[in-house]
């Protein structure tokens, strides 16, 4: 029987642009790989964000190992619509050569750039193929797939696009394929996680996206609060006299107290804004995980640090 307790295999990571989707998707993939798993990390926006994140040359259109982690590994894939389309033509119609003729004619460029909906059908189709691919013994090739997905403003449309394809092709291989994608994305195998910052705009977008995704029948995973600042100072402006005393006791110039008081007050105000944003975020009724702000530039070590904070055991 299908229950929600079964571990998801497809983790869709969305969020407002710039909140850290790619970084968090990378950390999640590493965390899952560390449990001796083979994890595929997929990007669909054609920005080579994964290559940048893992400090490797631009990814080809084939699966490429990005990192090893505790007995497992992270394999990266930058899905590109044209390659996905040629794979489709080959898979459904065995017309590899026709594909290259179409490409020469510019038909594939045309189809994938002029019809953005088609582009997304191809991309989600490729994601489904990666999740369901099995080896000769019938075991899944990837224990988990992490998708660095489009931003919150487009995520529902991206996931929903296959419905339209299923309407257009009412039977035959494309219909069956579309049906398969729809089923997978709504099944217990898929969770959508939303990355956010504790700021007004991203929090609002997160709540909107969570409501929209729920209404469309997707299963939400966690809200991943990125770059959270620790609570360091008490609320309210500090007393300069007390600060001067403390500075003197530490062997520092008490004259620094004025400037320090201003900075502490500034931090206290940001802390307050952050905690108000955090309180609003709880309206989504989803588990929240905080990930720390790390010193730049982020490297593989930083990603492992974020993976620790993610506590992936609860996700797999
Ligand atoms: N926890 C963090 N601490 C410090 N910097 C971060 C953190 N997460 C992301 N960043 C930085 O923020 C920027 C945007 O992150 P990125 O993952 O590319 O966002 P997105 O994919 O949402 O556009 C990058 O420069 C990245 O290094
Ligand atoms: Mg990104």
mmCIF file of C-alpha atoms and ligand atoms in Angstrom:
data_model
loop_
_atom_site.group_PDB
_atom_site.id
_atom_site.type_symbol
_atom_site.label_atom_id
_atom_site.label_comp_id
_atom_site.label_asym_id
_atom_site.label_seq_id
_atom_site.Cartn_x
_atom_site.Cartn_y
_atom_site.Cartn_z
ATOM 1 C CA UNK A 1 0.000 0.000 0.000
ATOM 2 C CA UNK A 2 1.248 3.476 -0.811
ATOM 3 C CA UNK A 3 1.931 5.492 2.305
ATOM 4 C CA UNK A 4 3.695 8.782 2.887
ATOM 5 C CA UNK A 5 6.267 7.036 5.095
ATOM 6 C CA UNK A 6 8.100 5.555 2.165
ATOM 7 C CA UNK A 7 11.221 7.571 1.445
ATOM 8 C CA UNK A 8 11.047 9.969 -1.500
ATOM 9 C CA UNK A 9 13.459 9.377 -4.369
ATOM 10 C CA UNK A 10 12.961 12.650 -6.249
ATOM 11 C CA UNK A 11 13.736 15.856 -4.355
ATOM 12 C CA UNK A 12 12.618 18.984 -6.204
ATOM 13 C CA UNK A 13 14.391 22.069 -4.843
ATOM 14 C CA UNK A 14 12.769 25.402 -5.668
ATOM 15 C CA UNK A 15 12.871 28.890 -4.122
ATOM 16 C CA UNK A 16 12.957 32.551 -5.058
ATOM 17 C CA UNK A 17 15.907 33.332 -7.376
ATOM 18 C CA UNK A 18 19.138 33.978 -5.493
ATOM 19 C CA UNK A 19 18.046 32.388 -2.221
ATOM 20 C CA UNK A 20 20.478 29.507 -2.717
ATOM 21 C CA UNK A 21 18.556 26.812 -4.613
ATOM 22 C CA UNK A 22 21.605 25.514 -6.438
ATOM 23 C CA UNK A 23 23.773 25.560 -3.329
ATOM 24 C CA UNK A 24 21.166 23.809 -1.181
ATOM 25 C CA UNK A 25 20.383 21.253 -3.918
ATOM 26 C CA UNK A 26 24.121 20.464 -4.034
ATOM 27 C CA UNK A 27 24.299 20.088 -0.250
ATOM 28 C CA UNK A 28 21.229 17.855 -0.228
ATOM 29 C CA UNK A 29 22.733 15.631 -2.931
ATOM 30 C CA UNK A 30 25.984 15.320 -0.945
ATOM 31 C CA UNK A 31 24.104 14.546 2.253
ATOM 32 C CA UNK A 32 22.148 11.774 0.542
ATOM 33 C CA UNK A 33 25.293 10.430 -1.174
ATOM 34 C CA UNK A 34 27.033 10.238 2.176
ATOM 35 C CA UNK A 35 24.595 7.524 3.158
ATOM 36 C CA UNK A 36 26.313 5.296 0.589
ATOM 37 C CA UNK A 37 23.899 6.318 -2.088
ATOM 38 C CA UNK A 38 24.212 7.026 -5.748
ATOM 39 C CA UNK A 39 22.636 10.416 -6.261
ATOM 40 C CA UNK A 40 21.925 12.256 -9.489
ATOM 41 C CA UNK A 41 21.929 16.048 -9.238
ATOM 42 C CA UNK A 42 20.085 17.570 -12.178
ATOM 43 C CA UNK A 43 19.936 21.130 -13.424
ATOM 44 C CA UNK A 44 17.466 22.271 -16.048
ATOM 45 C CA UNK A 45 18.050 25.998 -16.382
ATOM 46 C CA UNK A 46 21.113 25.792 -18.613
ATOM 47 C CA UNK A 47 23.235 28.023 -16.404
ATOM 48 C CA UNK A 48 26.025 25.579 -15.547
ATOM 49 C CA UNK A 49 25.378 26.357 -11.897
ATOM 50 C CA UNK A 50 26.392 22.845 -10.822
ATOM 51 C CA UNK A 51 29.779 23.054 -12.541
ATOM 52 C CA UNK A 52 30.386 26.364 -10.762
ATOM 53 C CA UNK A 53 29.242 24.979 -7.435
ATOM 54 C CA UNK A 54 31.470 21.909 -7.632
ATOM 55 C CA UNK A 55 34.286 23.834 -9.301
ATOM 56 C CA UNK A 56 34.426 21.599 -12.379
ATOM 57 C CA UNK A 57 34.503 22.360 -16.123
ATOM 58 C CA UNK A 58 31.071 22.962 -17.722
ATOM 59 C CA UNK A 59 28.987 19.786 -17.627
ATOM 60 C CA UNK A 60 28.435 17.977 -20.932
ATOM 61 C CA UNK A 61 24.959 16.688 -21.825
ATOM 62 C CA UNK A 62 25.903 13.351 -20.234
ATOM 63 C CA UNK A 63 26.054 12.273 -16.598
ATOM 64 C CA UNK A 64 29.340 13.253 -14.948
ATOM 65 C CA UNK A 65 30.677 12.413 -11.497
ATOM 66 C CA UNK A 66 30.867 15.539 -9.352
ATOM 67 C CA UNK A 67 31.929 14.292 -5.929
ATOM 68 C CA UNK A 68 32.424 11.231 -3.768
ATOM 69 C CA UNK A 69 30.901 11.219 -0.305
ATOM 70 C CA UNK A 70 31.205 8.494 2.326
ATOM 71 C CA UNK A 71 30.783 5.465 0.067
ATOM 72 C CA UNK A 72 28.310 7.172 -2.212
ATOM 73 C CA UNK A 73 28.654 9.628 -5.023
ATOM 74 C CA UNK A 74 27.022 12.621 -6.634
ATOM 75 C CA UNK A 75 26.619 12.464 -10.401
ATOM 76 C CA UNK A 76 25.714 15.695 -12.166
ATOM 77 C CA UNK A 77 23.594 16.252 -15.249
ATOM 78 C CA UNK A 78 22.807 19.504 -17.026
ATOM 79 C CA UNK A 79 19.719 18.496 -18.990
ATOM 80 C CA UNK A 80 19.390 20.260 -22.239
ATOM 81 C CA UNK A 81 16.151 20.267 -24.187
ATOM 82 C CA UNK A 82 17.699 19.466 -27.552
ATOM 83 C CA UNK A 83 19.491 16.345 -26.303
ATOM 84 C CA UNK A 84 16.342 15.282 -24.470
ATOM 85 C CA UNK A 85 14.349 15.712 -27.661
ATOM 86 C CA UNK A 86 16.738 13.593 -29.722
ATOM 87 C CA UNK A 87 16.545 10.908 -27.020
ATOM 88 C CA UNK A 88 12.768 11.047 -27.248
ATOM 89 C CA UNK A 89 12.699 10.684 -31.001
ATOM 90 C CA UNK A 90 15.028 7.724 -30.731
ATOM 91 C CA UNK A 91 13.139 6.109 -27.863
ATOM 92 C CA UNK A 92 9.665 6.461 -29.327
ATOM 93 C CA UNK A 93 10.214 6.346 -33.040
ATOM 94 C CA UNK A 94 13.727 4.897 -33.465
ATOM 95 C CA UNK A 95 14.574 7.841 -35.686
ATOM 96 C CA UNK A 96 17.964 8.886 -34.515
ATOM 97 C CA UNK A 97 18.994 9.869 -38.032
ATOM 98 C CA UNK A 98 15.798 11.774 -38.629
ATOM 99 C CA UNK A 99 16.685 13.608 -35.429
ATOM 100 C CA UNK A 100 19.971 14.801 -36.853
ATOM 101 C CA UNK A 101 18.259 15.842 -40.087
ATOM 102 C CA UNK A 102 15.704 17.784 -38.057
ATOM 103 C CA UNK A 103 18.538 19.372 -36.145
ATOM 104 C CA UNK A 104 20.255 20.471 -39.356
ATOM 105 C CA UNK A 105 17.002 22.004 -40.517
ATOM 106 C CA UNK A 106 16.816 23.959 -37.281
ATOM 107 C CA UNK A 107 13.541 22.240 -36.421
ATOM 108 C CA UNK A 108 14.714 21.233 -32.968
ATOM 109 C CA UNK A 109 15.950 24.718 -32.119
ATOM 110 C CA UNK A 110 12.617 25.948 -33.316
ATOM 111 C CA UNK A 111 10.617 23.453 -31.286
ATOM 112 C CA UNK A 112 12.605 23.916 -28.075
ATOM 113 C CA UNK A 113 12.893 27.709 -28.127
ATOM 114 C CA UNK A 114 9.599 28.716 -29.713
ATOM 115 C CA UNK A 115 7.501 26.355 -27.640
ATOM 116 C CA UNK A 116 8.742 26.810 -24.057
ATOM 117 C CA UNK A 117 6.045 24.435 -22.856
ATOM 118 C CA UNK A 118 7.530 21.691 -25.004
ATOM 119 C CA UNK A 119 10.939 22.451 -23.558
ATOM 120 C CA UNK A 120 9.626 21.819 -20.033
ATOM 121 C CA UNK A 121 7.882 18.614 -21.152
ATOM 122 C CA UNK A 122 11.236 17.354 -22.401
ATOM 123 C CA UNK A 123 13.038 18.371 -19.218
ATOM 124 C CA UNK A 124 10.548 16.798 -16.809
ATOM 125 C CA UNK A 125 10.460 13.727 -19.052
ATOM 126 C CA UNK A 126 14.214 13.363 -18.671
ATOM 127 C CA UNK A 127 13.930 13.736 -14.887
ATOM 128 C CA UNK A 128 11.348 10.956 -14.834
ATOM 129 C CA UNK A 129 13.599 8.736 -16.935
ATOM 130 C CA UNK A 130 16.463 9.287 -14.456
ATOM 131 C CA UNK A 131 14.313 8.438 -11.441
ATOM 132 C CA UNK A 132 12.832 5.290 -12.958
ATOM 133 C CA UNK A 133 15.894 3.955 -14.806
ATOM 134 C CA UNK A 134 16.903 0.468 -13.627
ATOM 135 C CA UNK A 135 19.938 -1.725 -14.124
ATOM 136 C CA UNK A 136 19.850 -5.275 -15.488
ATOM 137 C CA UNK A 137 18.902 -6.653 -12.099
ATOM 138 C CA UNK A 138 15.946 -4.290 -12.016
ATOM 139 C CA UNK A 139 17.405 -2.065 -9.301
ATOM 140 C CA UNK A 140 17.159 1.719 -9.622
ATOM 141 C CA UNK A 141 20.373 3.161 -11.094
ATOM 142 C CA UNK A 142 20.041 6.191 -8.791
ATOM 143 C CA UNK A 143 18.942 5.883 -5.176
ATOM 144 C CA UNK A 144 17.877 9.510 -5.260
ATOM 145 C CA UNK A 145 17.561 12.336 -7.760
ATOM 146 C CA UNK A 146 17.847 15.968 -6.655
ATOM 147 C CA UNK A 147 16.477 18.559 -9.059
ATOM 148 C CA UNK A 148 17.771 22.130 -8.995
ATOM 149 C CA UNK A 149 14.396 23.310 -10.242
ATOM 150 C CA UNK A 150 13.029 26.562 -11.703
ATOM 151 C CA UNK A 151 12.242 29.329 -9.177
ATOM 152 C CA UNK A 152 9.045 29.559 -7.116
ATOM 153 C CA UNK A 153 7.423 31.885 -9.664
ATOM 154 C CA UNK A 154 7.535 29.160 -12.330
ATOM 155 C CA UNK A 155 7.721 25.883 -10.426
ATOM 156 C CA UNK A 156 4.047 24.905 -10.517
ATOM 157 C CA UNK A 157 3.788 25.659 -14.223
ATOM 158 C CA UNK A 158 7.000 23.677 -14.812
ATOM 159 C CA UNK A 159 5.670 20.622 -12.977
ATOM 160 C CA UNK A 160 2.194 20.960 -14.526
ATOM 161 C CA UNK A 161 3.242 21.344 -18.142
ATOM 162 C CA UNK A 162 2.945 17.645 -18.828
ATOM 163 C CA UNK A 163 -0.816 17.778 -18.236
ATOM 164 C CA UNK A 164 -1.061 19.872 -21.360
ATOM 165 C CA UNK A 165 1.063 17.414 -23.325
ATOM 166 C CA UNK A 166 -1.195 14.587 -22.168
ATOM 167 C CA UNK A 167 -4.185 16.549 -23.460
ATOM 168 C CA UNK A 168 -2.601 17.097 -26.859
ATOM 169 C CA UNK A 169 -1.593 13.479 -27.385
ATOM 170 C CA UNK A 170 -4.600 11.506 -26.226
ATOM 171 C CA UNK A 171 -3.087 8.085 -26.830
ATOM 172 C CA UNK A 172 0.138 6.472 -28.009
ATOM 173 C CA UNK A 173 3.667 6.572 -26.582
ATOM 174 C CA UNK A 174 3.735 10.308 -25.836
ATOM 175 C CA UNK A 175 0.468 10.061 -23.938
ATOM 176 C CA UNK A 176 1.747 7.117 -21.917
ATOM 177 C CA UNK A 177 5.019 8.894 -21.219
ATOM 178 C CA UNK A 178 3.177 12.073 -20.091
ATOM 179 C CA UNK A 179 0.928 10.025 -17.853
ATOM 180 C CA UNK A 180 4.020 8.455 -16.285
ATOM 181 C CA UNK A 181 5.561 11.869 -15.567
ATOM 182 C CA UNK A 182 2.331 13.173 -13.997
ATOM 183 C CA UNK A 183 2.060 10.081 -11.800
ATOM 184 C CA UNK A 184 5.661 10.242 -10.621
ATOM 185 C CA UNK A 185 5.527 13.945 -9.745
ATOM 186 C CA UNK A 186 2.393 13.432 -7.640
ATOM 187 C CA UNK A 187 3.481 10.183 -6.045
ATOM 188 C CA UNK A 188 5.023 9.434 -2.655
ATOM 189 C CA UNK A 189 8.367 9.286 -4.498
ATOM 190 C CA UNK A 190 8.464 13.053 -5.013
ATOM 191 C CA UNK A 191 8.855 15.913 -2.520
ATOM 192 C CA UNK A 192 9.097 19.605 -3.292
ATOM 193 C CA UNK A 193 11.360 21.565 -0.939
ATOM 194 C CA UNK A 194 11.373 25.363 -0.908
ATOM 195 C CA UNK A 195 14.538 27.337 -0.148
ATOM 196 C CA UNK A 196 14.027 30.768 1.385
ATOM 197 C CA UNK A 197 15.755 33.549 3.246
ATOM 198 C CA UNK A 198 14.246 35.054 6.380
ATOM 199 C CA UNK A 199 13.263 38.226 4.556
ATOM 200 C CA UNK A 200 9.832 39.573 3.730
ATOM 201 C CA UNK A 201 9.750 38.989 -0.047
ATOM 202 C CA UNK A 202 11.158 35.443 -0.187
ATOM 203 C CA UNK A 203 8.965 34.416 2.764
ATOM 204 C CA UNK A 204 5.858 35.717 0.992
ATOM 205 C CA UNK A 205 6.850 33.944 -2.235
ATOM 206 C CA UNK A 206 7.429 30.765 -0.253
ATOM 207 C CA UNK A 207 3.958 30.892 1.304
ATOM 208 C CA UNK A 208 2.369 31.607 -2.107
ATOM 209 C CA UNK A 209 4.285 28.807 -3.816
ATOM 210 C CA UNK A 210 3.490 26.345 -1.014
ATOM 211 C CA UNK A 211 -0.241 27.101 -1.359
ATOM 212 C CA UNK A 212 -0.119 26.846 -5.151
ATOM 213 C CA UNK A 213 1.817 23.573 -5.135
ATOM 214 C CA UNK A 214 -0.510 22.061 -2.552
ATOM 215 C CA UNK A 215 -3.582 23.095 -4.533
ATOM 216 C CA UNK A 216 -2.077 21.389 -7.585
ATOM 217 C CA UNK A 217 -1.635 18.180 -5.572
ATOM 218 C CA UNK A 218 2.132 18.117 -5.038
ATOM 219 C CA UNK A 219 3.690 16.817 -1.839
ATOM 220 C CA UNK A 220 5.765 19.375 -0.021
ATOM 221 C CA UNK A 221 8.858 18.404 1.915
ATOM 222 C CA UNK A 222 10.644 21.047 3.949
ATOM 223 C CA UNK A 223 11.138 24.762 4.050
ATOM 224 C CA UNK A 224 14.883 25.261 3.953
ATOM 225 C CA UNK A 225 15.823 28.577 5.518
ATOM 226 C CA UNK A 226 19.187 29.499 4.045
ATOM 227 C CA UNK A 227 21.773 31.952 5.377
ATOM 228 C CA UNK A 228 20.139 32.160 8.791
ATOM 229 C CA UNK A 229 21.948 34.463 11.215
ATOM 230 C CA UNK A 230 22.406 33.196 14.751
ATOM 231 C CA UNK A 231 20.773 35.144 17.586
ATOM 232 C CA UNK A 232 23.773 36.963 19.060
ATOM 233 C CA UNK A 233 22.560 40.044 20.859
ATOM 234 C CA UNK A 234 19.652 40.818 23.180
ATOM 235 C CA UNK A 235 16.799 42.990 21.862
ATOM 236 C CA UNK A 236 16.991 46.741 22.405
ATOM 237 C CA UNK A 237 19.927 49.143 22.274
ATOM 238 C CA UNK A 238 22.820 48.182 24.566
ATOM 239 C CA UNK A 239 23.855 50.506 27.400
ATOM 240 C CA UNK A 240 27.105 52.284 26.286
ATOM 241 C CA UNK A 241 28.392 52.522 29.860
ATOM 242 C CA UNK A 242 28.083 48.780 30.308
ATOM 243 C CA UNK A 243 29.810 48.171 26.955
ATOM 244 C CA UNK A 244 32.684 50.512 27.889
ATOM 245 C CA UNK A 245 33.122 48.605 31.136
ATOM 246 C CA UNK A 246 33.148 45.287 29.292
ATOM 247 C CA UNK A 247 35.663 46.551 26.714
ATOM 248 C CA UNK A 248 37.961 47.820 29.448
ATOM 249 C CA UNK A 249 37.710 44.480 31.274
ATOM 250 C CA UNK A 250 38.751 42.736 28.030
ATOM 251 C CA UNK A 251 41.754 45.048 27.722
ATOM 252 C CA UNK A 252 40.235 47.009 24.813
ATOM 253 C CA UNK A 253 39.749 50.746 24.348
ATOM 254 C CA UNK A 254 36.477 51.769 26.088
ATOM 255 C CA UNK A 255 36.142 54.556 23.493
ATOM 256 C CA UNK A 256 35.014 51.848 21.022
ATOM 257 C CA UNK A 257 31.765 51.494 22.978
ATOM 258 C CA UNK A 258 29.842 54.091 20.939
ATOM 259 C CA UNK A 259 30.500 52.433 17.570
ATOM 260 C CA UNK A 260 29.951 48.981 18.988
ATOM 261 C CA UNK A 261 26.590 50.028 20.442
ATOM 262 C CA UNK A 262 25.445 51.203 16.987
ATOM 263 C CA UNK A 263 26.506 47.930 15.364
ATOM 264 C CA UNK A 264 24.880 45.825 18.054
ATOM 265 C CA UNK A 265 21.657 47.751 17.738
ATOM 266 C CA UNK A 266 21.775 47.299 13.969
ATOM 267 C CA UNK A 267 22.262 43.546 14.386
ATOM 268 C CA UNK A 268 19.481 43.367 16.968
ATOM 269 C CA UNK A 269 17.098 45.015 14.513
ATOM 270 C CA UNK A 270 18.002 42.604 11.722
ATOM 271 C CA UNK A 271 17.651 39.744 14.177
ATOM 272 C CA UNK A 272 14.195 41.002 15.055
ATOM 273 C CA UNK A 273 13.146 41.272 11.373
ATOM 274 C CA UNK A 274 14.504 37.779 10.778
ATOM 275 C CA UNK A 275 12.530 36.272 13.637
ATOM 276 C CA UNK A 276 9.356 38.009 12.491
ATOM 277 C CA UNK A 277 9.873 36.527 9.030
ATOM 278 C CA UNK A 278 10.434 33.130 10.673
ATOM 279 C CA UNK A 279 7.152 33.462 12.561
ATOM 280 C CA UNK A 280 5.300 34.237 9.310
ATOM 281 C CA UNK A 281 6.906 31.228 7.652
ATOM 282 C CA UNK A 282 5.345 28.850 10.178
ATOM 283 C CA UNK A 283 1.955 29.661 8.572
ATOM 284 C CA UNK A 284 2.876 27.166 5.833
ATOM 285 C CA UNK A 285 2.608 24.392 8.422
ATOM 286 C CA UNK A 286 5.720 22.646 7.101
ATOM 287 C CA UNK A 287 8.893 21.475 8.832
ATOM 288 C CA UNK A 288 11.556 24.192 8.777
ATOM 289 C CA UNK A 289 15.304 23.591 8.677
ATOM 290 C CA UNK A 290 17.793 26.427 9.168
ATOM 291 C CA UNK A 291 21.058 26.466 7.260
ATOM 292 C CA UNK A 292 23.855 28.770 8.418
ATOM 293 C CA UNK A 293 25.391 31.702 6.579
ATOM 294 C CA UNK A 294 28.905 30.519 5.624
ATOM 295 C CA UNK A 295 31.967 32.606 4.758
ATOM 296 C CA UNK A 296 32.596 33.030 1.013
ATOM 297 C CA UNK A 297 33.772 31.597 -1.238
ATOM 298 C CA UNK A 298 31.720 28.445 -0.708
ATOM 299 C CA UNK A 299 33.601 25.237 -1.524
ATOM 300 C CA UNK A 300 33.029 21.502 -1.182
ATOM 301 C CA UNK A 301 33.717 21.785 2.554
ATOM 302 C CA UNK A 302 30.959 24.397 2.863
ATOM 303 C CA UNK A 303 28.549 22.096 1.044
ATOM 304 C CA UNK A 304 29.317 19.290 3.503
ATOM 305 C CA UNK A 305 28.692 21.733 6.353
ATOM 306 C CA UNK A 306 25.299 22.597 4.880
ATOM 307 C CA UNK A 307 24.643 18.873 4.360
ATOM 308 C CA UNK A 308 25.210 18.341 8.109
ATOM 309 C CA UNK A 309 22.678 21.051 8.914
ATOM 310 C CA UNK A 310 20.182 19.433 6.521
ATOM 311 C CA UNK A 311 20.077 16.201 8.510
ATOM 312 C CA UNK A 312 19.112 14.122 5.480
ATOM 313 C CA UNK A 313 18.371 10.988 7.502
ATOM 314 C CA UNK A 314 14.974 12.471 8.169
ATOM 315 C CA UNK A 315 14.471 12.723 4.393
ATOM 316 C CA UNK A 316 15.491 9.282 3.217
HETATM 317 N N1 LIG B 1 24.518 29.340 3.262
HETATM 318 C C1 LIG B 1 25.178 30.239 2.494
HETATM 319 N N2 LIG B 1 26.159 31.002 3.050
HETATM 320 C C2 LIG B 1 26.816 31.909 2.306
HETATM 321 N N3 LIG B 1 26.587 32.125 1.002
HETATM 322 C C3 LIG B 1 25.628 31.398 0.384
HETATM 323 C C4 LIG B 1 24.884 30.416 1.106
HETATM 324 N N4 LIG B 1 24.008 29.844 0.237
HETATM 325 C C5 LIG B 1 24.198 30.441 -0.959
HETATM 326 N N5 LIG B 1 25.175 31.370 -0.879
HETATM 327 C C6 LIG B 1 25.643 32.230 -1.986
HETATM 328 O O1 LIG B 1 24.530 32.937 -2.515
HETATM 329 C C7 LIG B 1 24.642 33.074 -3.918
HETATM 330 C C8 LIG B 1 23.390 32.522 -4.595
HETATM 331 O O2 LIG B 1 23.340 31.128 -4.367
HETATM 332 P P1 LIG B 1 22.759 30.121 -5.471
HETATM 333 O O3 LIG B 1 22.793 28.760 -4.879
HETATM 334 O O4 LIG B 1 23.452 30.302 -6.771
HETATM 335 O O5 LIG B 1 21.268 30.656 -5.556
HETATM 336 P P2 LIG B 1 20.110 30.328 -6.630
HETATM 337 O O6 LIG B 1 20.428 29.018 -7.257
HETATM 338 O O7 LIG B 1 18.860 30.314 -5.816
HETATM 339 O O8 LIG B 1 20.118 31.470 -7.593
HETATM 340 C C9 LIG B 1 25.914 32.356 -4.315
HETATM 341 O O9 LIG B 1 26.942 33.316 -4.432
HETATM 342 C C10 LIG B 1 26.185 31.417 -3.142
HETATM 343 O O10 LIG B 1 27.553 31.137 -2.969
HETATM 344 MG MG1 LIG B 2 20.670 28.488 -9.268
#
